[in-house]
Amino acid sequence: IIQMFVDNNLAGLIYGGREPTYDPIHLNDIQPVLSNGKYFKKGDVFLSLRNLSMIVLYRPDENKIIWHKQFPWVQQHDVDILNDHQISIYNNNRFIFNFDSWYKKNNSDLLIYDFKNDEVLNPYETLFINYDIHDQFESLAEIGNDGSIFIEQTTSGRAMQFDKKGNLIWKYINRAKNNKLYRLNWSRIIKDIDDDFFAKLKKLNHDQN
């Protein structure tokens, strides 16, 4: 990725007066583009670079950065393609102030970037505030075709799904019998599970318990 920046005359983002660090980029998500459109085409990839607070649209077959943007997301995690002109970004919104990693506790949010209008939308701000959704690191969100929103708070061990109006459908807390919370990792909603697979899954959970 550093070579990618160098090749695209953006080396200053890495070497432009920053203090040396072993993790200048922290790639935490890659989202492939699967169909052609006006703003990106099949074979492109969206990259989420946490420590630069940057989303990059990269075209591997040309070794070309098509688009990149820093902020208003900060220390973001998880980028998804919504349609032919919009992407969503799970924004941890974590501001670090000093070398001891003290940070300002903000609510996270799920931002929408619209390529057509070159604007950032925050349609779920109230939902994130009402349910006290904040994460220092990681976490993800997925907007369904029906407008529902699935959220995983990775380090908090909480997963939730809301309908398109922001009403809570269900929530899961990953709390063990010892009453400790345990993290979640890249949870997904699996649709159209057949009966055979579901039976095997139930048996697996039973055996583990």
PDB file of C-alpha atoms in Angstrom:
ATOM      1  CA  ILE A   1       0.000   0.000   0.000  1.00  0.00           C
ATOM      2  CA  ILE A   2       2.890   2.355   0.708  1.00  0.00           C
ATOM      3  CA  GLN A   3       4.195   1.624  -2.796  1.00  0.00           C
ATOM      4  CA  MET A   4       0.708   2.366  -4.130  1.00  0.00           C
ATOM      5  CA  PHE A   5       0.880   5.830  -2.565  1.00  0.00           C
ATOM      6  CA  VAL A   6       4.377   6.387  -3.931  1.00  0.00           C
ATOM      7  CA  ASP A   7       3.335   5.353  -7.451  1.00  0.00           C
ATOM      8  CA  ASN A   8       0.373   7.743  -7.343  1.00  0.00           C
ATOM      9  CA  ASN A   9       2.361  10.767  -6.128  1.00  0.00           C
ATOM     10  CA  LEU A  10       0.805  10.608  -2.670  1.00  0.00           C
ATOM     11  CA  ALA A  11       3.902   9.601  -0.700  1.00  0.00           C
ATOM     12  CA  GLY A  12       3.498  12.725   1.435  1.00  0.00           C
ATOM     13  CA  LEU A  13       0.577  11.047   3.180  1.00  0.00           C
ATOM     14  CA  ILE A  14       3.068   8.561   4.641  1.00  0.00           C
ATOM     15  CA  TYR A  15       6.361  10.452   4.753  1.00  0.00           C
ATOM     16  CA  GLY A  16       5.229  14.076   4.919  1.00  0.00           C
ATOM     17  CA  GLY A  17       6.584  15.068   8.311  1.00  0.00           C
ATOM     18  CA  ARG A  18       4.810  12.455  10.405  1.00  0.00           C
ATOM     19  CA  GLU A  19       6.490  10.855  13.384  1.00  0.00           C
ATOM     20  CA  PRO A  20       7.829   7.362  12.540  1.00  0.00           C
ATOM     21  CA  THR A  21       5.433   4.560  13.393  1.00  0.00           C
ATOM     22  CA  TYR A  22       5.298   0.817  12.838  1.00  0.00           C
ATOM     23  CA  ASP A  23       1.651   1.095  11.763  1.00  0.00           C
ATOM     24  CA  PRO A  24       1.194   4.186   9.567  1.00  0.00           C
ATOM     25  CA  ILE A  25      -1.722   2.729   7.602  1.00  0.00           C
ATOM     26  CA  HIS A  26      -3.594  -0.102   9.356  1.00  0.00           C
ATOM     27  CA  LEU A  27      -5.643  -1.570   6.525  1.00  0.00           C
ATOM     28  CA  ASN A  28      -8.769  -2.956   8.211  1.00  0.00           C
ATOM     29  CA  ASP A  29     -11.175  -3.646   5.346  1.00  0.00           C
ATOM     30  CA  ILE A  30     -11.115  -4.354   1.618  1.00  0.00           C
ATOM     31  CA  GLN A  31     -14.367  -4.173  -0.330  1.00  0.00           C
ATOM     32  CA  PRO A  32     -14.284  -5.424  -3.945  1.00  0.00           C
ATOM     33  CA  VAL A  33     -16.409  -3.787  -6.639  1.00  0.00           C
ATOM     34  CA  LEU A  34     -18.385  -6.495  -8.438  1.00  0.00           C
ATOM     35  CA  SER A  35     -20.106  -4.521 -11.218  1.00  0.00           C
ATOM     36  CA  ASN A  36     -19.421  -1.534 -13.459  1.00  0.00           C
ATOM     37  CA  GLY A  37     -20.827   1.908 -12.770  1.00  0.00           C
ATOM     38  CA  LYS A  38     -20.198   5.584 -13.410  1.00  0.00           C
ATOM     39  CA  TYR A  39     -17.960   6.123 -10.380  1.00  0.00           C
ATOM     40  CA  PHE A  40     -16.237   2.739 -10.003  1.00  0.00           C
ATOM     41  CA  LYS A  41     -15.947  -0.404 -12.076  1.00  0.00           C
ATOM     42  CA  LYS A  42     -15.684  -4.154 -11.608  1.00  0.00           C
ATOM     43  CA  GLY A  43     -12.241  -5.100 -10.281  1.00  0.00           C
ATOM     44  CA  ASP A  44     -11.771  -1.897  -8.276  1.00  0.00           C
ATOM     45  CA  VAL A  45     -11.382  -2.154  -4.504  1.00  0.00           C
ATOM     46  CA  PHE A  46     -12.301   0.162  -1.665  1.00  0.00           C
ATOM     47  CA  LEU A  47      -9.689   0.227   1.114  1.00  0.00           C
ATOM     48  CA  SER A  48     -10.254   1.412   4.665  1.00  0.00           C
ATOM     49  CA  LEU A  49      -7.004   2.782   6.133  1.00  0.00           C
ATOM     50  CA  ARG A  50      -7.695   3.386   9.806  1.00  0.00           C
ATOM     51  CA  ASN A  51      -4.560   5.247  10.893  1.00  0.00           C
ATOM     52  CA  LEU A  52      -4.881   7.699   8.020  1.00  0.00           C
ATOM     53  CA  SER A  53      -8.657   8.083   8.595  1.00  0.00           C
ATOM     54  CA  MET A  54      -8.924   7.490   4.857  1.00  0.00           C
ATOM     55  CA  ILE A  55     -11.039   5.579   2.359  1.00  0.00           C
ATOM     56  CA  VAL A  56      -9.326   4.806  -0.963  1.00  0.00           C
ATOM     57  CA  LEU A  57     -10.788   3.623  -4.276  1.00  0.00           C
ATOM     58  CA  TYR A  58      -8.003   1.739  -6.038  1.00  0.00           C
ATOM     59  CA  ARG A  59      -7.873   0.216  -9.547  1.00  0.00           C
ATOM     60  CA  PRO A  60      -5.358  -2.664  -9.399  1.00  0.00           C
ATOM     61  CA  ASP A  61      -5.119  -3.338 -13.142  1.00  0.00           C
ATOM     62  CA  GLU A  62      -3.905   0.250 -13.657  1.00  0.00           C
ATOM     63  CA  ASN A  63      -2.155   0.657 -10.280  1.00  0.00           C
ATOM     64  CA  LYS A  64      -4.173   3.846  -9.953  1.00  0.00           C
ATOM     65  CA  ILE A  65      -5.855   5.547  -7.011  1.00  0.00           C
ATOM     66  CA  ILE A  66      -9.138   6.713  -8.511  1.00  0.00           C
ATOM     67  CA  TRP A  67     -10.383   8.558  -5.422  1.00  0.00           C
ATOM     68  CA  HIS A  68      -9.422   9.041  -1.797  1.00  0.00           C
ATOM     69  CA  LYS A  69     -10.905  10.972   1.089  1.00  0.00           C
ATOM     70  CA  GLN A  70      -9.936  11.697   4.686  1.00  0.00           C
ATOM     71  CA  PHE A  71     -12.517  12.806   7.222  1.00  0.00           C
ATOM     72  CA  PRO A  72     -15.122  13.469   8.481  1.00  0.00           C
ATOM     73  CA  TRP A  73     -14.650   9.814   9.512  1.00  0.00           C
ATOM     74  CA  VAL A  74     -11.940   9.244  12.117  1.00  0.00           C
ATOM     75  CA  GLN A  75     -10.315   5.855  12.837  1.00  0.00           C
ATOM     76  CA  GLN A  76     -13.056   4.235  10.728  1.00  0.00           C
ATOM     77  CA  HIS A  77     -13.681   0.523  10.247  1.00  0.00           C
ATOM     78  CA  ASP A  78     -15.716  -1.294   7.580  1.00  0.00           C
ATOM     79  CA  VAL A  79     -16.579   0.185   4.198  1.00  0.00           C
ATOM     80  CA  ASP A  80     -19.483  -1.238   2.159  1.00  0.00           C
ATOM     81  CA  ILE A  81     -20.845  -0.535  -1.322  1.00  0.00           C
ATOM     82  CA  LEU A  82     -24.536   0.387  -1.185  1.00  0.00           C
ATOM     83  CA  ASN A  83     -25.292   1.050  -4.869  1.00  0.00           C
ATOM     84  CA  ASP A  84     -23.665   2.500  -7.980  1.00  0.00           C
ATOM     85  CA  HIS A  85     -22.946   5.875  -6.340  1.00  0.00           C
ATOM     86  CA  GLN A  86     -22.920   5.423  -2.548  1.00  0.00           C
ATOM     87  CA  ILE A  87     -20.764   3.708   0.058  1.00  0.00           C
ATOM     88  CA  SER A  88     -21.216   3.375   3.818  1.00  0.00           C
ATOM     89  CA  ILE A  89     -18.433   3.856   6.362  1.00  0.00           C
ATOM     90  CA  TYR A  90     -18.566   2.695   9.976  1.00  0.00           C
ATOM     91  CA  ASN A  91     -16.988   5.656  11.728  1.00  0.00           C
ATOM     92  CA  ASN A  92     -15.443   4.904  15.120  1.00  0.00           C
ATOM     93  CA  ASN A  93     -15.113   8.667  15.578  1.00  0.00           C
ATOM     94  CA  ARG A  94     -12.174   8.217  17.935  1.00  0.00           C
ATOM     95  CA  PHE A  95     -10.008  11.277  18.523  1.00  0.00           C
ATOM     96  CA  ILE A  96      -6.577  10.572  20.049  1.00  0.00           C
ATOM     97  CA  PHE A  97      -4.927  13.459  21.871  1.00  0.00           C
ATOM     98  CA  ASN A  98      -1.608  12.268  23.258  1.00  0.00           C
ATOM     99  CA  PHE A  99       0.965   9.490  23.373  1.00  0.00           C
ATOM    100  CA  ASP A 100      -0.815   7.692  26.214  1.00  0.00           C
ATOM    101  CA  SER A 101      -3.806   7.106  23.910  1.00  0.00           C
ATOM    102  CA  TRP A 102      -6.240   9.207  25.878  1.00  0.00           C
ATOM    103  CA  TYR A 103      -9.174   9.793  23.604  1.00  0.00           C
ATOM    104  CA  LYS A 104     -12.425  11.685  23.444  1.00  0.00           C
ATOM    105  CA  LYS A 105     -15.423   9.401  23.859  1.00  0.00           C
ATOM    106  CA  ASN A 106     -17.783  10.108  20.988  1.00  0.00           C
ATOM    107  CA  ASN A 107     -20.666   8.132  19.650  1.00  0.00           C
ATOM    108  CA  SER A 108     -19.715   6.138  16.598  1.00  0.00           C
ATOM    109  CA  ASP A 109     -21.819   6.637  13.503  1.00  0.00           C
ATOM    110  CA  LEU A 110     -22.616   5.145  10.131  1.00  0.00           C
ATOM    111  CA  LEU A 111     -21.829   7.635   7.391  1.00  0.00           C
ATOM    112  CA  ILE A 112     -22.911   7.542   3.759  1.00  0.00           C
ATOM    113  CA  TYR A 113     -20.686   9.053   1.081  1.00  0.00           C
ATOM    114  CA  ASP A 114     -22.504  10.003  -2.119  1.00  0.00           C
ATOM    115  CA  PHE A 115     -20.250  10.206  -5.177  1.00  0.00           C
ATOM    116  CA  LYS A 116     -22.992  11.782  -7.280  1.00  0.00           C
ATOM    117  CA  ASN A 117     -23.362  14.822  -5.018  1.00  0.00           C
ATOM    118  CA  ASP A 118     -19.938  14.692  -3.325  1.00  0.00           C
ATOM    119  CA  GLU A 119     -21.504  14.816   0.132  1.00  0.00           C
ATOM    120  CA  VAL A 120     -21.379  12.896   3.405  1.00  0.00           C
ATOM    121  CA  LEU A 121     -24.674  11.978   5.048  1.00  0.00           C
ATOM    122  CA  ASN A 122     -25.269  10.890   8.654  1.00  0.00           C
ATOM    123  CA  PRO A 123     -28.817   9.474   8.568  1.00  0.00           C
ATOM    124  CA  TYR A 124     -28.425   7.238  11.643  1.00  0.00           C
ATOM    125  CA  GLU A 125     -27.011   9.803  14.068  1.00  0.00           C
ATOM    126  CA  THR A 126     -30.022   9.700  16.425  1.00  0.00           C
ATOM    127  CA  LEU A 127     -30.044   5.887  16.472  1.00  0.00           C
ATOM    128  CA  PHE A 128     -26.377   5.725  17.504  1.00  0.00           C
ATOM    129  CA  ILE A 129     -26.941   8.298  20.241  1.00  0.00           C
ATOM    130  CA  ASN A 130     -30.103   6.663  21.594  1.00  0.00           C
ATOM    131  CA  TYR A 131     -28.446   3.231  21.857  1.00  0.00           C
ATOM    132  CA  ASP A 132     -25.102   4.582  23.093  1.00  0.00           C
ATOM    133  CA  ILE A 133     -23.143   2.973  20.257  1.00  0.00           C
ATOM    134  CA  HIS A 134     -19.477   3.870  20.593  1.00  0.00           C
ATOM    135  CA  ASP A 135     -16.338   1.886  19.863  1.00  0.00           C
ATOM    136  CA  GLN A 136     -12.648   2.648  20.217  1.00  0.00           C
ATOM    137  CA  PHE A 137     -11.715   0.100  17.566  1.00  0.00           C
ATOM    138  CA  GLU A 138     -13.198  -2.180  14.916  1.00  0.00           C
ATOM    139  CA  SER A 139     -16.980  -2.873  14.698  1.00  0.00           C
ATOM    140  CA  LEU A 140     -19.111  -2.909  11.567  1.00  0.00           C
ATOM    141  CA  ALA A 141     -22.518  -2.172  10.112  1.00  0.00           C
ATOM    142  CA  GLU A 142     -24.506  -3.525   7.190  1.00  0.00           C
ATOM    143  CA  ILE A 143     -27.468  -1.829   5.553  1.00  0.00           C
ATOM    144  CA  GLY A 144     -29.882  -4.384   4.076  1.00  0.00           C
ATOM    145  CA  ASN A 145     -31.829  -4.093   0.842  1.00  0.00           C
ATOM    146  CA  ASP A 146     -34.958  -3.582   2.955  1.00  0.00           C
ATOM    147  CA  GLY A 147     -33.376  -0.619   4.744  1.00  0.00           C
ATOM    148  CA  SER A 148     -32.641  -2.517   7.952  1.00  0.00           C
ATOM    149  CA  ILE A 149     -29.351  -1.868   9.756  1.00  0.00           C
ATOM    150  CA  PHE A 150     -27.217  -4.566  11.366  1.00  0.00           C
ATOM    151  CA  ILE A 151     -24.535  -3.382  13.796  1.00  0.00           C
ATOM    152  CA  GLU A 152     -21.766  -5.316  15.513  1.00  0.00           C
ATOM    153  CA  GLN A 153     -19.955  -3.618  18.384  1.00  0.00           C
ATOM    154  CA  THR A 154     -16.904  -5.839  18.246  1.00  0.00           C
ATOM    155  CA  THR A 155     -15.077  -5.017  21.462  1.00  0.00           C
ATOM    156  CA  SER A 156     -18.299  -4.511  23.427  1.00  0.00           C
ATOM    157  CA  GLY A 157     -19.660  -7.923  22.442  1.00  0.00           C
ATOM    158  CA  ARG A 158     -23.002  -6.520  21.301  1.00  0.00           C
ATOM    159  CA  ALA A 159     -24.898  -7.072  18.033  1.00  0.00           C
ATOM    160  CA  MET A 160     -28.193  -5.452  17.051  1.00  0.00           C
ATOM    161  CA  GLN A 161     -30.525  -5.119  14.109  1.00  0.00           C
ATOM    162  CA  PHE A 162     -32.923  -2.251  13.468  1.00  0.00           C
ATOM    163  CA  ASP A 163     -35.674  -1.800  10.906  1.00  0.00           C
ATOM    164  CA  LYS A 164     -35.551   1.031   8.376  1.00  0.00           C
ATOM    165  CA  LYS A 165     -37.339   3.336  10.839  1.00  0.00           C
ATOM    166  CA  GLY A 166     -34.721   2.746  13.521  1.00  0.00           C
ATOM    167  CA  ASN A 167     -36.796   0.404  15.694  1.00  0.00           C
ATOM    168  CA  LEU A 168     -34.830  -2.358  17.435  1.00  0.00           C
ATOM    169  CA  ILE A 169     -35.658  -5.817  16.001  1.00  0.00           C
ATOM    170  CA  TRP A 170     -33.303  -7.854  18.196  1.00  0.00           C
ATOM    171  CA  LYS A 171     -30.054  -7.626  20.109  1.00  0.00           C
ATOM    172  CA  TYR A 172     -27.444 -10.118  21.276  1.00  0.00           C
ATOM    173  CA  ILE A 173     -24.984  -9.665  24.146  1.00  0.00           C
ATOM    174  CA  ASN A 174     -22.002 -12.030  24.040  1.00  0.00           C
ATOM    175  CA  ARG A 175     -21.918 -12.620  27.789  1.00  0.00           C
ATOM    176  CA  ALA A 176     -20.652 -15.955  29.117  1.00  0.00           C
ATOM    177  CA  LYS A 177     -21.764 -17.885  32.184  1.00  0.00           C
ATOM    178  CA  ASN A 178     -18.960 -16.213  34.153  1.00  0.00           C
ATOM    179  CA  ASN A 179     -20.761 -12.904  33.462  1.00  0.00           C
ATOM    180  CA  LYS A 180     -17.843 -11.548  31.418  1.00  0.00           C
ATOM    181  CA  LEU A 181     -18.360  -9.917  28.058  1.00  0.00           C
ATOM    182  CA  TYR A 182     -16.450 -11.356  25.099  1.00  0.00           C
ATOM    183  CA  ARG A 183     -15.751  -9.724  21.768  1.00  0.00           C
ATOM    184  CA  LEU A 184     -17.422 -10.515  18.468  1.00  0.00           C
ATOM    185  CA  ASN A 185     -15.568 -10.715  15.160  1.00  0.00           C
ATOM    186  CA  TRP A 186     -16.987  -9.881  11.718  1.00  0.00           C
ATOM    187  CA  SER A 187     -20.489 -11.162  12.418  1.00  0.00           C
ATOM    188  CA  ARG A 188     -22.783 -11.599   9.444  1.00  0.00           C
ATOM    189  CA  ILE A 189     -26.481 -12.165   8.839  1.00  0.00           C
ATOM    190  CA  ILE A 190     -26.842 -15.353   6.775  1.00  0.00           C
ATOM    191  CA  LYS A 191     -29.991 -15.434   4.703  1.00  0.00           C
ATOM    192  CA  ASP A 192     -31.892 -18.396   3.274  1.00  0.00           C
ATOM    193  CA  ILE A 193     -30.439 -21.097   5.529  1.00  0.00           C
ATOM    194  CA  ASP A 194     -31.716 -24.515   4.503  1.00  0.00           C
ATOM    195  CA  ASP A 195     -33.071 -26.940   7.105  1.00  0.00           C
ATOM    196  CA  ASP A 196     -30.093 -29.302   6.898  1.00  0.00           C
ATOM    197  CA  PHE A 197     -27.559 -26.560   7.565  1.00  0.00           C
ATOM    198  CA  PHE A 198     -29.683 -25.151  10.407  1.00  0.00           C
ATOM    199  CA  ALA A 199     -29.921 -28.599  12.044  1.00  0.00           C
ATOM    200  CA  LYS A 200     -26.131 -29.023  11.868  1.00  0.00           C
ATOM    201  CA  LEU A 201     -25.644 -25.554  13.364  1.00  0.00           C
ATOM    202  CA  LYS A 202     -27.973 -26.305  16.273  1.00  0.00           C
ATOM    203  CA  LYS A 203     -26.169 -29.601  16.913  1.00  0.00           C
ATOM    204  CA  LEU A 204     -22.798 -27.856  16.874  1.00  0.00           C
ATOM    205  CA  ASN A 205     -23.954 -25.295  19.430  1.00  0.00           C
ATOM    206  CA  HIS A 206     -25.436 -28.046  21.604  1.00  0.00           C
ATOM    207  CA  ASP A 207     -22.186 -30.041  21.510  1.00  0.00           C
ATOM    208  CA  GLN A 208     -20.164 -26.974  22.496  1.00  0.00           C
ATOM    209  CA  ASN A 209     -22.437 -26.217  25.433  1.00  0.00           C
TER     210      ASN A 209
END
